[in-house]
PDB file of C-alpha atoms in Angstrom:
ATOM      1  CA  MET A  15      20.357   2.495  31.272  1.00 82.00           C
ATOM      2  CA  LYS A  16      18.437  -0.237  32.827  1.00 91.00           C
ATOM      3  CA  SER A  17      15.577   2.008  33.893  1.00 92.00           C
ATOM      4  CA  LEU A  18      15.299   3.227  30.233  1.00 94.00           C
ATOM      5  CA  ARG A  19      15.081  -0.321  29.055  1.00 95.00           C
ATOM      6  CA  LEU A  20      12.355  -1.093  31.613  1.00 95.00           C
ATOM      7  CA  LEU A  21      10.507   2.085  30.600  1.00 96.00           C
ATOM      8  CA  LEU A  22      10.672   1.243  26.880  1.00 96.00           C
ATOM      9  CA  GLY A  23       9.702  -2.336  27.564  1.00 96.00           C
ATOM     10  CA  GLY A  24       6.706  -1.365  29.620  1.00 96.00           C
ATOM     11  CA  ALA A  25       5.645   1.163  26.864  1.00 97.00           C
ATOM     12  CA  GLY A  26       5.996  -1.662  24.241  1.00 96.00           C
ATOM     13  CA  LEU A  27       3.891  -3.980  26.293  1.00 97.00           C
ATOM     14  CA  LEU A  28       1.250  -1.312  26.773  1.00 97.00           C
ATOM     15  CA  LEU A  29       1.121  -0.697  23.000  1.00 97.00           C
ATOM     16  CA  ILE A  30       0.810  -4.422  22.358  1.00 95.00           C
ATOM     17  CA  ALA A  31      -2.113  -4.574  24.811  1.00 96.00           C
ATOM     18  CA  VAL A  32      -3.777  -1.643  23.093  1.00 96.00           C
ATOM     19  CA  GLY A  33      -3.336  -3.311  19.700  1.00 90.00           C
ATOM     20  CA  GLY A  34      -4.737  -6.568  21.015  1.00 89.00           C
ATOM     21  CA  ARG A  35      -7.778  -4.753  22.430  1.00 92.00           C
ATOM     22  CA  LEU A  36      -8.455  -2.961  19.201  1.00 90.00           C
ATOM     23  CA  LEU A  37      -8.010  -6.288  17.368  1.00 86.00           C
ATOM     24  CA  ALA A  38     -10.492  -8.014  19.686  1.00 87.00           C
ATOM     25  CA  ASP A  39     -13.051  -5.228  18.973  1.00 89.00           C
ATOM     26  CA  LEU A  40     -13.006  -5.933  15.295  1.00 88.00           C
ATOM     27  CA  PRO A  41     -16.030  -7.862  13.845  1.00 86.00           C
ATOM     28  CA  ASP A  42     -13.640 -10.196  11.900  1.00 85.00           C
ATOM     29  CA  PRO A  43     -10.151 -10.133  13.306  1.00 83.00           C
ATOM     30  CA  LEU A  44      -9.043 -13.111  11.190  1.00 87.00           C
ATOM     31  CA  ASP A  45      -8.693 -10.822   8.134  1.00 86.00           C
ATOM     32  CA  VAL A  46      -6.150  -8.642  10.063  1.00 86.00           C
ATOM     33  CA  LEU A  47      -4.289 -11.722  11.275  1.00 86.00           C
ATOM     34  CA  VAL A  48      -4.097 -13.129   7.755  1.00 91.00           C
ATOM     35  CA  TRP A  49      -2.870  -9.735   6.453  1.00 88.00           C
ATOM     36  CA  LEU A  50      -0.246  -9.590   9.260  1.00 88.00           C
ATOM     37  CA  GLY A  51       0.898 -13.184   8.575  1.00 93.00           C
ATOM     38  CA  GLY A  52       1.211 -12.357   4.829  1.00 94.00           C
ATOM     39  CA  ALA A  53       3.148  -9.222   5.587  1.00 93.00           C
ATOM     40  CA  LEU A  54       5.525 -11.264   7.751  1.00 94.00           C
ATOM     41  CA  VAL A  55       6.036 -13.828   5.037  1.00 95.00           C
ATOM     42  CA  LEU A  56       6.477 -11.199   2.402  1.00 92.00           C
ATOM     43  CA  HIS A  57       9.085  -9.431   4.426  1.00 92.00           C
ATOM     44  CA  ASP A  58      11.016 -12.347   5.884  1.00 95.00           C
ATOM     45  CA  GLY A  59      10.689 -14.616   2.956  1.00 95.00           C
ATOM     46  CA  ILE A  60      11.144 -12.220  -0.065  1.00 93.00           C
ATOM     47  CA  ILE A  61      12.170  -8.672   0.777  1.00 89.00           C
ATOM     48  CA  ALA A  62      14.898  -9.314   3.455  1.00 93.00           C
ATOM     49  CA  PRO A  63      16.675 -11.953   1.443  1.00 95.00           C
ATOM     50  CA  LEU A  64      16.646  -9.734  -1.734  1.00 92.00           C
ATOM     51  CA  VAL A  65      18.027  -6.783   0.233  1.00 89.00           C
ATOM     52  CA  LEU A  66      20.753  -8.906   1.672  1.00 92.00           C
ATOM     53  CA  ALA A  67      21.700 -10.456  -1.673  1.00 93.00           C
ATOM     54  CA  THR A  68      21.747  -7.003  -3.185  1.00 91.00           C
ATOM     55  CA  GLY A  69      24.012  -5.710  -0.417  1.00 88.00           C
ATOM     56  CA  LEU A  70      26.413  -8.593  -1.037  1.00 91.00           C
ATOM     57  CA  ALA A  71      26.412  -7.841  -4.763  1.00 91.00           C
ATOM     58  CA  VAL A  72      26.975  -4.176  -4.212  1.00 91.00           C
ATOM     59  CA  ALA A  73      29.930  -4.796  -1.793  1.00 90.00           C
ATOM     60  CA  ALA A  74      32.003  -5.791  -4.863  1.00 87.00           C
ATOM     61  CA  VAL A  75      31.209  -2.629  -6.825  1.00 86.00           C
ATOM     62  CA  PRO A  76      34.014   0.034  -6.779  1.00 84.00           C
ATOM     63  CA  ALA A  77      31.561   2.931  -6.311  1.00 84.00           C
ATOM     64  CA  ARG A  78      29.473   1.082  -3.797  1.00 88.00           C
ATOM     65  CA  GLY A  79      28.449   4.193  -1.805  1.00 90.00           C
ATOM     66  CA  LEU A  80      27.015   5.784  -4.889  1.00 92.00           C
ATOM     67  CA  VAL A  81      25.267   2.543  -5.901  1.00 92.00           C
ATOM     68  CA  ARG A  82      23.860   2.150  -2.432  1.00 91.00           C
ATOM     69  CA  GLY A  83      22.467   5.718  -2.561  1.00 93.00           C
ATOM     70  CA  ALA A  84      20.877   5.137  -5.908  1.00 95.00           C
ATOM     71  CA  LEU A  85      19.304   1.934  -4.806  1.00 93.00           C
ATOM     72  CA  LEU A  86      18.044   3.490  -1.596  1.00 93.00           C
ATOM     73  CA  THR A  87      16.499   6.371  -3.588  1.00 95.00           C
ATOM     74  CA  ALA A  88      14.934   3.942  -6.029  1.00 95.00           C
ATOM     75  CA  GLY A  89      13.542   1.777  -3.158  1.00 92.00           C
ATOM     76  CA  VAL A  90      11.974   4.822  -1.583  1.00 93.00           C
ATOM     77  CA  LEU A  91      10.414   5.962  -4.780  1.00 95.00           C
ATOM     78  CA  VAL A  92       8.928   2.534  -5.338  1.00 93.00           C
ATOM     79  CA  LEU A  93       7.532   2.338  -1.867  1.00 90.00           C
ATOM     80  CA  VAL A  94       5.887   5.820  -2.225  1.00 89.00           C
ATOM     81  CA  THR A  95       4.374   4.987  -5.639  1.00 88.00           C
ATOM     82  CA  LEU A  96       3.419   1.306  -4.872  1.00 87.00           C
ATOM     83  CA  PRO A  97       0.025   2.113  -3.188  1.00 81.00           C
ATOM     84  CA  LEU A  98      -0.966   4.243  -6.197  1.00 79.00           C
ATOM     85  CA  LEU A  99       0.094   1.442  -8.641  1.00 82.00           C
ATOM     86  CA  LEU A 100      -1.562  -1.373  -6.794  1.00 82.00           C
ATOM     87  CA  ARG A 101      -4.903   0.228  -6.009  1.00 75.00           C
ATOM     88  CA  PRO A 102      -7.649  -1.793  -7.500  1.00 70.00           C
ATOM     89  CA  GLY A 103     -10.328  -0.238  -9.700  1.00 71.00           C
ATOM     90  CA  ALA A 104     -10.849   3.327 -10.799  1.00 70.00           C
ATOM     91  CA  PRO A 105     -10.209   6.114  -8.334  1.00 66.00           C
ATOM     92  CA  PRO A 106     -13.232   7.649  -6.715  1.00 67.00           C
ATOM     93  CA  ASN A 107     -12.118  11.037  -7.796  1.00 71.00           C
ATOM     94  CA  PRO A 108     -11.015  11.190 -11.466  1.00 70.00           C
ATOM     95  CA  SER A 109      -8.383  13.825 -10.589  1.00 71.00           C
ATOM     96  CA  ALA A 110      -6.772  11.635  -7.865  1.00 66.00           C
ATOM     97  CA  LEU A 111      -4.762   9.718 -10.371  1.00 65.00           C
ATOM     98  CA  PRO A 112      -4.621  11.787 -13.484  1.00 73.00           C
ATOM     99  CA  LEU A 113      -1.160  10.567 -14.713  1.00 76.00           C
ATOM    100  CA  PRO A 114       0.206   7.108 -15.624  1.00 80.00           C
ATOM    101  CA  TYR A 115       2.156   6.348 -12.409  1.00 82.00           C
ATOM    102  CA  GLY A 116       3.800   3.216 -13.808  1.00 86.00           C
ATOM    103  CA  ARG A 117       5.350   5.085 -16.733  1.00 91.00           C
ATOM    104  CA  ASN A 118       6.321   8.057 -14.581  1.00 91.00           C
ATOM    105  CA  LEU A 119       7.940   5.775 -12.037  1.00 93.00           C
ATOM    106  CA  ALA A 120      10.025   4.158 -14.803  1.00 95.00           C
ATOM    107  CA  VAL A 121      11.120   7.643 -16.041  1.00 96.00           C
ATOM    108  CA  VAL A 122      12.076   8.708 -12.570  1.00 96.00           C
ATOM    109  CA  LEU A 123      14.033   5.468 -11.859  1.00 97.00           C
ATOM    110  CA  ALA A 124      15.794   5.880 -15.207  1.00 98.00           C
ATOM    111  CA  ALA A 125      16.688   9.487 -14.196  1.00 97.00           C
ATOM    112  CA  VAL A 126      18.152   8.182 -10.848  1.00 97.00           C
ATOM    113  CA  ALA A 127      20.171   5.524 -12.665  1.00 96.00           C
ATOM    114  CA  ALA A 128      21.356   8.167 -15.162  1.00 97.00           C
ATOM    115  CA  ALA A 129      22.408  10.534 -12.435  1.00 96.00           C
ATOM    116  CA  ALA A 130      24.233   7.854 -10.598  1.00 95.00           C
ATOM    117  CA  GLY A 131      26.014   6.786 -13.788  1.00 93.00           C
ATOM    118  CA  VAL A 132      27.000  10.365 -14.643  1.00 95.00           C
ATOM    119  CA  THR A 133      28.247  10.930 -11.076  1.00 94.00           C
ATOM    120  CA  ALA A 134      30.349   7.762 -11.269  1.00 91.00           C
ATOM    121  CA  VAL A 135      31.898   8.782 -14.680  1.00 92.00           C
ATOM    122  CA  VAL A 136      32.627  12.262 -13.464  1.00 92.00           C
ATOM    123  CA  GLY A 137      34.224  10.957 -10.282  1.00 88.00           C
ATOM    124  CA  ARG A 138      36.354   8.521 -12.266  1.00 88.00           C
ATOM    125  CA  TRP A 139      37.370  11.142 -14.727  1.00 91.00           C
ATOM    126  CA  ARG A 140      38.378  13.556 -11.860  1.00 88.00           C
ATOM    127  CA  ARG A 141      40.445  10.829 -10.133  1.00 86.00           C
ATOM    128  CA  ARG A 142      42.258  10.060 -13.449  1.00 88.00           C
ATOM    129  CA  SER A 143      43.019  13.690 -14.224  1.00 86.00           C
ATOM    130  CA  ARG A 144      44.756  14.220 -10.913  1.00 80.00           C
TER     131      ARG A 144
END
């Protein structure tokens, strides 16, 4: 076990060195460092506390496994769609973004919520009928 830790630690240090070398080769590494700092602040200051607060709120829900699954699905859908929604300007290829992704994301998220709701109602109905 100790040799595996040393091997993984060495691989991690090697990858850090490669990243530092690539960062040093950039003409303006300050932009990358600002982006990394912003990502750190966004994650640790906003996303992680929201996820923890949501987890605490979901813990009190009777069908928490179902709610967690629906929230996980919704989060993945938003993460996949977010680059398309936040891309500035018109796409270089008009066929790249032919549909309104914001509206379609809202429709898919509503479908996920409806499916979770129907599943919860059917599960409750089955438990009561027994």
